[in-house]
PDB file of C-alpha atoms in Angstrom:
ATOM      1  CA  UNK P   1      59.998 180.746 177.386  1.00 43.00           C
ATOM      2  CA  UNK P   2      62.442 182.186 179.886  1.00 47.00           C
ATOM      3  CA  UNK P   3      65.333 184.479 179.032  1.00 56.00           C
ATOM      4  CA  UNK P   4      67.219 184.279 175.759  1.00 60.00           C
ATOM      5  CA  UNK P   5      70.141 182.685 177.613  1.00 63.00           C
ATOM      6  CA  UNK P   6      67.930 179.960 179.088  1.00 73.00           C
ATOM      7  CA  UNK P   7      66.423 179.337 175.635  1.00 73.00           C
ATOM      8  CA  UNK P   8      69.915 178.931 174.145  1.00 82.00           C
ATOM      9  CA  UNK P   9      71.000 176.563 176.929  1.00 88.00           C
ATOM     10  CA  UNK P  10      67.790 174.571 176.540  1.00 90.00           C
ATOM     11  CA  UNK P  11      68.250 174.277 172.757  1.00 90.00           C
ATOM     12  CA  UNK P  12      71.838 173.130 173.174  1.00 92.00           C
ATOM     13  CA  UNK P  13      70.860 170.582 175.825  1.00 94.00           C
ATOM     14  CA  UNK P  14      68.241 169.080 173.514  1.00 94.00           C
ATOM     15  CA  UNK P  15      70.692 169.072 170.591  1.00 92.00           C
ATOM     16  CA  UNK P  16      73.217 167.122 172.659  1.00 93.00           C
ATOM     17  CA  UNK P  17      70.629 164.659 173.969  1.00 94.00           C
ATOM     18  CA  UNK P  18      68.982 163.746 170.663  1.00 94.00           C
ATOM     19  CA  UNK P  19      70.044 160.441 169.091  1.00 95.00           C
ATOM     20  CA  UNK P  20      69.697 160.994 165.344  1.00 96.00           C
ATOM     21  CA  UNK P  21      70.019 157.258 164.637  1.00 96.00           C
ATOM     22  CA  UNK P  22      67.133 156.630 167.024  1.00 95.00           C
ATOM     23  CA  UNK P  23      65.047 159.279 165.254  1.00 95.00           C
ATOM     24  CA  UNK P  24      65.777 158.058 161.738  1.00 96.00           C
ATOM     25  CA  UNK P  25      65.182 154.432 162.693  1.00 96.00           C
ATOM     26  CA  UNK P  26      61.505 155.210 163.267  1.00 94.00           C
ATOM     27  CA  UNK P  27      61.102 155.859 159.538  1.00 94.00           C
ATOM     28  CA  UNK P  28      63.645 153.544 157.894  1.00 95.00           C
ATOM     29  CA  UNK P  29      65.695 150.481 158.792  1.00 96.00           C
ATOM     30  CA  UNK P  30      69.337 151.444 159.315  1.00 96.00           C
ATOM     31  CA  UNK P  31      72.407 149.224 159.211  1.00 96.00           C
ATOM     32  CA  UNK P  32      75.895 150.085 160.462  1.00 95.00           C
ATOM     33  CA  UNK P  33      78.357 150.569 157.613  1.00 93.00           C
ATOM     34  CA  UNK P  34      81.751 151.610 158.964  1.00 93.00           C
ATOM     35  CA  UNK P  35      81.352 154.766 161.020  1.00 92.00           C
ATOM     36  CA  UNK P  36      77.951 155.583 159.544  1.00 95.00           C
ATOM     37  CA  UNK P  37      74.480 154.104 159.327  1.00 97.00           C
ATOM     38  CA  UNK P  38      72.727 153.515 156.005  1.00 96.00           C
ATOM     39  CA  UNK P  39      69.206 152.739 154.884  1.00 96.00           C
ATOM     40  CA  UNK P  40      66.502 153.500 152.361  1.00 96.00           C
ATOM     41  CA  UNK P  41      65.681 157.198 152.223  1.00 95.00           C
ATOM     42  CA  UNK P  42      62.416 158.078 153.992  1.00 94.00           C
ATOM     43  CA  UNK P  43      61.949 161.085 151.681  1.00 93.00           C
ATOM     44  CA  UNK P  44      61.783 159.298 148.318  1.00 93.00           C
ATOM     45  CA  UNK P  45      61.220 155.849 146.850  1.00 92.00           C
ATOM     46  CA  UNK P  46      64.395 153.855 146.219  1.00 92.00           C
ATOM     47  CA  UNK P  47      65.586 150.247 146.072  1.00 93.00           C
ATOM     48  CA  UNK P  48      69.259 150.814 146.871  1.00 94.00           C
ATOM     49  CA  UNK P  49      70.074 152.510 150.218  1.00 95.00           C
ATOM     50  CA  UNK P  50      71.459 156.008 149.740  1.00 95.00           C
ATOM     51  CA  UNK P  51      70.397 157.529 153.064  1.00 96.00           C
ATOM     52  CA  UNK P  52      73.371 158.019 155.390  1.00 96.00           C
ATOM     53  CA  UNK P  53      73.379 158.992 159.076  1.00 97.00           C
ATOM     54  CA  UNK P  54      76.483 160.183 160.910  1.00 96.00           C
ATOM     55  CA  UNK P  55      75.823 159.574 164.609  1.00 94.00           C
ATOM     56  CA  UNK P  56      78.998 161.306 165.791  1.00 93.00           C
ATOM     57  CA  UNK P  57      78.246 164.556 163.965  1.00 92.00           C
ATOM     58  CA  UNK P  58      74.458 164.319 164.363  1.00 93.00           C
ATOM     59  CA  UNK P  59      73.859 164.742 160.633  1.00 95.00           C
ATOM     60  CA  UNK P  60      72.025 162.926 157.839  1.00 96.00           C
ATOM     61  CA  UNK P  61      72.307 163.061 154.062  1.00 96.00           C
ATOM     62  CA  UNK P  62      70.682 161.278 151.148  1.00 94.00           C
ATOM     63  CA  UNK P  63      72.938 160.836 148.139  1.00 94.00           C
ATOM     64  CA  UNK P  64      69.888 160.093 146.021  1.00 92.00           C
ATOM     65  CA  UNK P  65      67.617 163.108 146.507  1.00 91.00           C
ATOM     66  CA  UNK P  66      70.093 165.462 148.197  1.00 90.00           C
ATOM     67  CA  UNK P  67      68.220 166.134 151.450  1.00 91.00           C
ATOM     68  CA  UNK P  68      70.284 166.585 154.575  1.00 92.00           C
ATOM     69  CA  UNK P  69      70.677 168.376 157.869  1.00 92.00           C
ATOM     70  CA  UNK P  70      70.735 167.814 161.609  1.00 93.00           C
ATOM     71  CA  UNK P  71      68.389 165.970 163.953  1.00 94.00           C
ATOM     72  CA  UNK P  72      66.083 168.973 164.356  1.00 94.00           C
ATOM     73  CA  UNK P  73      65.613 169.289 160.606  1.00 94.00           C
ATOM     74  CA  UNK P  74      65.087 165.543 160.224  1.00 95.00           C
ATOM     75  CA  UNK P  75      62.327 165.562 162.827  1.00 95.00           C
ATOM     76  CA  UNK P  76      60.708 168.684 161.364  1.00 93.00           C
ATOM     77  CA  UNK P  77      60.741 167.344 157.797  1.00 92.00           C
ATOM     78  CA  UNK P  78      59.303 163.980 158.796  1.00 92.00           C
ATOM     79  CA  UNK P  79      56.619 165.283 161.174  1.00 92.00           C
ATOM     80  CA  UNK P  80      55.763 168.705 159.724  1.00 90.00           C
ATOM     81  CA  UNK P  81      56.359 170.405 163.082  1.00 90.00           C
ATOM     82  CA  UNK P  82      57.865 173.890 163.225  1.00 89.00           C
ATOM     83  CA  UNK P  83      61.061 174.488 165.188  1.00 88.00           C
ATOM     84  CA  UNK P  84      59.589 175.510 168.578  1.00 87.00           C
ATOM     85  CA  UNK P  85      57.194 172.556 168.532  1.00 92.00           C
ATOM     86  CA  UNK P  86      59.927 170.150 167.437  1.00 93.00           C
ATOM     87  CA  UNK P  87      62.205 171.444 170.178  1.00 93.00           C
ATOM     88  CA  UNK P  88      59.638 170.755 172.891  1.00 93.00           C
ATOM     89  CA  UNK P  89      58.697 167.370 171.387  1.00 95.00           C
ATOM     90  CA  UNK P  90      62.314 166.229 171.385  1.00 95.00           C
ATOM     91  CA  UNK P  91      62.903 167.662 174.852  1.00 95.00           C
ATOM     92  CA  UNK P  92      60.050 165.569 176.251  1.00 94.00           C
ATOM     93  CA  UNK P  93      61.261 162.518 174.354  1.00 94.00           C
ATOM     94  CA  UNK P  94      64.777 162.729 175.753  1.00 94.00           C
ATOM     95  CA  UNK P  95      63.889 163.948 179.216  1.00 93.00           C
ATOM     96  CA  UNK P  96      65.146 167.529 178.990  1.00 93.00           C
ATOM     97  CA  UNK P  97      63.257 169.898 181.341  1.00 91.00           C
ATOM     98  CA  UNK P  98      61.414 172.622 179.424  1.00 88.00           C
ATOM     99  CA  UNK P  99      61.927 176.113 180.907  1.00 83.00           C
ATOM    100  CA  UNK P 100      58.800 177.721 182.281  1.00 77.00           C
ATOM    101  CA  UNK P 101      57.027 180.131 180.023  1.00 71.00           C
ATOM    102  CA  UNK P 102      56.604 183.674 181.242  1.00 67.00           C
ATOM    103  CA  UNK P 103      54.869 186.747 179.944  1.00 69.00           C
ATOM    104  CA  UNK P 104      57.187 189.305 178.303  1.00 70.00           C
ATOM    105  CA  UNK P 105      58.042 192.326 180.423  1.00 78.00           C
ATOM    106  CA  UNK P 106      57.140 195.841 179.310  1.00 85.00           C
ATOM    107  CA  UNK P 107      60.384 196.371 177.368  1.00 83.00           C
ATOM    108  CA  UNK P 108      60.049 193.068 175.523  1.00 85.00           C
ATOM    109  CA  UNK P 109      56.401 193.768 174.772  1.00 88.00           C
ATOM    110  CA  UNK P 110      57.301 197.113 173.190  1.00 92.00           C
ATOM    111  CA  UNK P 111      59.976 195.468 171.038  1.00 91.00           C
ATOM    112  CA  UNK P 112      57.483 192.845 169.831  1.00 90.00           C
ATOM    113  CA  UNK P 113      54.959 195.571 169.022  1.00 94.00           C
ATOM    114  CA  UNK P 114      57.613 197.515 167.090  1.00 95.00           C
ATOM    115  CA  UNK P 115      58.523 194.426 165.069  1.00 94.00           C
ATOM    116  CA  UNK P 116      54.848 193.813 164.269  1.00 94.00           C
ATOM    117  CA  UNK P 117      54.431 197.441 163.181  1.00 96.00           C
ATOM    118  CA  UNK P 118      57.553 197.212 161.015  1.00 96.00           C
ATOM    119  CA  UNK P 119      56.233 194.056 159.341  1.00 95.00           C
ATOM    120  CA  UNK P 120      53.046 195.928 158.406  1.00 95.00           C
ATOM    121  CA  UNK P 121      55.122 198.844 157.095  1.00 96.00           C
ATOM    122  CA  UNK P 122      57.311 196.555 154.962  1.00 97.00           C
ATOM    123  CA  UNK P 123      54.280 194.727 153.529  1.00 96.00           C
ATOM    124  CA  UNK P 124      52.712 198.032 152.474  1.00 96.00           C
ATOM    125  CA  UNK P 125      55.979 199.096 150.877  1.00 96.00           C
ATOM    126  CA  UNK P 126      56.023 195.872 148.877  1.00 96.00           C
ATOM    127  CA  UNK P 127      52.491 196.544 147.663  1.00 94.00           C
ATOM    128  CA  UNK P 128      53.548 199.973 146.373  1.00 94.00           C
ATOM    129  CA  UNK P 129      56.928 198.968 144.900  1.00 94.00           C
ATOM    130  CA  UNK P 130      56.654 197.870 141.274  1.00 94.00           C
ATOM    131  CA  UNK P 131      60.370 196.972 141.246  1.00 93.00           C
ATOM    132  CA  UNK P 132      60.098 194.604 144.210  1.00 94.00           C
ATOM    133  CA  UNK P 133      56.957 192.950 142.824  1.00 94.00           C
ATOM    134  CA  UNK P 134      58.606 192.429 139.414  1.00 94.00           C
ATOM    135  CA  UNK P 135      61.626 190.890 141.143  1.00 94.00           C
ATOM    136  CA  UNK P 136      59.432 188.394 142.995  1.00 94.00           C
ATOM    137  CA  UNK P 137      57.605 187.569 139.762  1.00 94.00           C
ATOM    138  CA  UNK P 138      60.926 186.848 138.052  1.00 94.00           C
ATOM    139  CA  UNK P 139      61.854 184.564 140.933  1.00 92.00           C
ATOM    140  CA  UNK P 140      58.446 182.868 140.575  1.00 92.00           C
ATOM    141  CA  UNK P 141      57.371 183.741 144.114  1.00 90.00           C
ATOM    142  CA  UNK P 142      53.591 183.560 144.056  1.00 90.00           C
ATOM    143  CA  UNK P 143      51.155 185.900 145.774  1.00 88.00           C
ATOM    144  CA  UNK P 144      50.161 182.993 148.005  1.00 88.00           C
ATOM    145  CA  UNK P 145      53.731 182.585 149.249  1.00 87.00           C
ATOM    146  CA  UNK P 146      54.123 186.335 149.747  1.00 91.00           C
ATOM    147  CA  UNK P 147      51.025 186.410 151.932  1.00 89.00           C
ATOM    148  CA  UNK P 148      51.786 183.170 153.769  1.00 86.00           C
ATOM    149  CA  UNK P 149      55.262 184.275 154.854  1.00 87.00           C
ATOM    150  CA  UNK P 150      54.485 187.971 155.229  1.00 91.00           C
ATOM    151  CA  UNK P 151      57.149 189.154 152.811  1.00 94.00           C
ATOM    152  CA  UNK P 152      57.834 192.864 152.703  1.00 95.00           C
ATOM    153  CA  UNK P 153      60.133 195.401 151.114  1.00 97.00           C
ATOM    154  CA  UNK P 154      62.445 197.872 152.847  1.00 96.00           C
ATOM    155  CA  UNK P 155      62.561 201.019 150.679  1.00 95.00           C
ATOM    156  CA  UNK P 156      65.825 202.542 149.495  1.00 94.00           C
ATOM    157  CA  UNK P 157      65.716 205.274 152.111  1.00 93.00           C
ATOM    158  CA  UNK P 158      67.708 206.020 155.257  1.00 93.00           C
ATOM    159  CA  UNK P 159      64.863 207.166 157.520  1.00 93.00           C
ATOM    160  CA  UNK P 160      61.486 206.189 156.067  1.00 96.00           C
ATOM    161  CA  UNK P 161      60.798 203.382 158.551  1.00 96.00           C
ATOM    162  CA  UNK P 162      62.173 205.480 161.395  1.00 95.00           C
ATOM    163  CA  UNK P 163      59.864 208.386 160.592  1.00 95.00           C
ATOM    164  CA  UNK P 164      56.893 206.055 160.153  1.00 96.00           C
ATOM    165  CA  UNK P 165      57.344 204.386 163.562  1.00 96.00           C
ATOM    166  CA  UNK P 166      58.725 207.100 165.850  1.00 94.00           C
ATOM    167  CA  UNK P 167      55.289 208.609 166.506  1.00 92.00           C
ATOM    168  CA  UNK P 168      54.472 205.321 168.275  1.00 94.00           C
ATOM    169  CA  UNK P 169      57.858 204.010 169.430  1.00 95.00           C
ATOM    170  CA  UNK P 170      60.928 205.496 171.046  1.00 94.00           C
ATOM    171  CA  UNK P 171      64.162 205.281 169.034  1.00 93.00           C
ATOM    172  CA  UNK P 172      65.699 203.147 171.805  1.00 93.00           C
ATOM    173  CA  UNK P 173      62.939 200.558 171.298  1.00 94.00           C
ATOM    174  CA  UNK P 174      63.547 200.489 167.530  1.00 95.00           C
ATOM    175  CA  UNK P 175      67.266 200.020 168.159  1.00 93.00           C
ATOM    176  CA  UNK P 176      66.592 197.189 170.602  1.00 92.00           C
ATOM    177  CA  UNK P 177      64.373 195.557 167.964  1.00 92.00           C
ATOM    178  CA  UNK P 178      67.216 195.720 165.434  1.00 93.00           C
ATOM    179  CA  UNK P 179      65.220 197.914 163.071  1.00 95.00           C
ATOM    180  CA  UNK P 180      67.322 201.033 163.529  1.00 94.00           C
ATOM    181  CA  UNK P 181      71.076 201.561 163.823  1.00 92.00           C
ATOM    182  CA  UNK P 182      73.003 204.639 164.871  1.00 87.00           C
ATOM    183  CA  UNK P 183      75.840 206.397 163.075  1.00 79.00           C
ATOM    184  CA  UNK P 184      79.007 206.509 165.194  1.00 75.00           C
ATOM    185  CA  UNK P 185      80.087 209.770 163.592  1.00 77.00           C
ATOM    186  CA  UNK P 186      76.925 211.803 163.945  1.00 71.00           C
ATOM    187  CA  UNK P 187      75.125 209.655 166.552  1.00 77.00           C
ATOM    188  CA  UNK P 188      72.102 209.866 164.290  1.00 88.00           C
ATOM    189  CA  UNK P 189      69.680 206.919 163.957  1.00 92.00           C
ATOM    190  CA  UNK P 190      68.896 205.469 160.535  1.00 94.00           C
ATOM    191  CA  UNK P 191      66.994 202.532 159.006  1.00 94.00           C
ATOM    192  CA  UNK P 192      69.045 199.338 159.228  1.00 94.00           C
ATOM    193  CA  UNK P 193      67.291 197.649 156.280  1.00 95.00           C
ATOM    194  CA  UNK P 194      67.234 199.427 152.923  1.00 94.00           C
ATOM    195  CA  UNK P 195      66.360 198.380 149.377  1.00 94.00           C
ATOM    196  CA  UNK P 196      65.835 194.714 150.125  1.00 94.00           C
ATOM    197  CA  UNK P 197      63.136 192.121 150.616  1.00 94.00           C
ATOM    198  CA  UNK P 198      62.273 191.419 154.222  1.00 93.00           C
ATOM    199  CA  UNK P 199      61.290 188.016 155.624  1.00 90.00           C
ATOM    200  CA  UNK P 200      59.801 188.269 159.146  1.00 87.00           C
ATOM    201  CA  UNK P 201      60.698 185.426 161.500  1.00 81.00           C
ATOM    202  CA  UNK P 202      58.036 184.450 164.032  1.00 71.00           C
TER     203      UNK P 202
END
């Protein structure tokens, strides 16, 4: 995709163009009730309509099973598409031009590589942290889910990630990636994430 600004403008344009009543009507029959639309919930079996759509706010909610969200989430839940795919699907449906894709420049490529390297580092830290593994077990997070979503653990240390990655990446790149922050007092870089689980977003 183009720049971050063009991505944000594109997302907002699609959000404004989508008709949530139109979307929901593909999966359930809706009837106007006051300011809202109601119908049988497409997410669970029911005989009395409890699925409500607010066209003005672009939101839906089922008072029976508790699901709810905006038009993007509705489309994703009903089709199984992830967000980028859903965004392009809805853009084509409502006639919003999709920005041209371009290859990342050198700076962006280095940031992506740093994030990938950090994800590997955090996964290895999780493997060696008995505390973090016990926590996930208590929360009933299975090994399958850990592997599927690439969960990791940021150790309780101020510079461990920094020291692990600086042989390959400049500190400026790690700062740009959001992995490292800098103390205003000493102007010294340090690990932004410490003693916490890490969920990489792709």
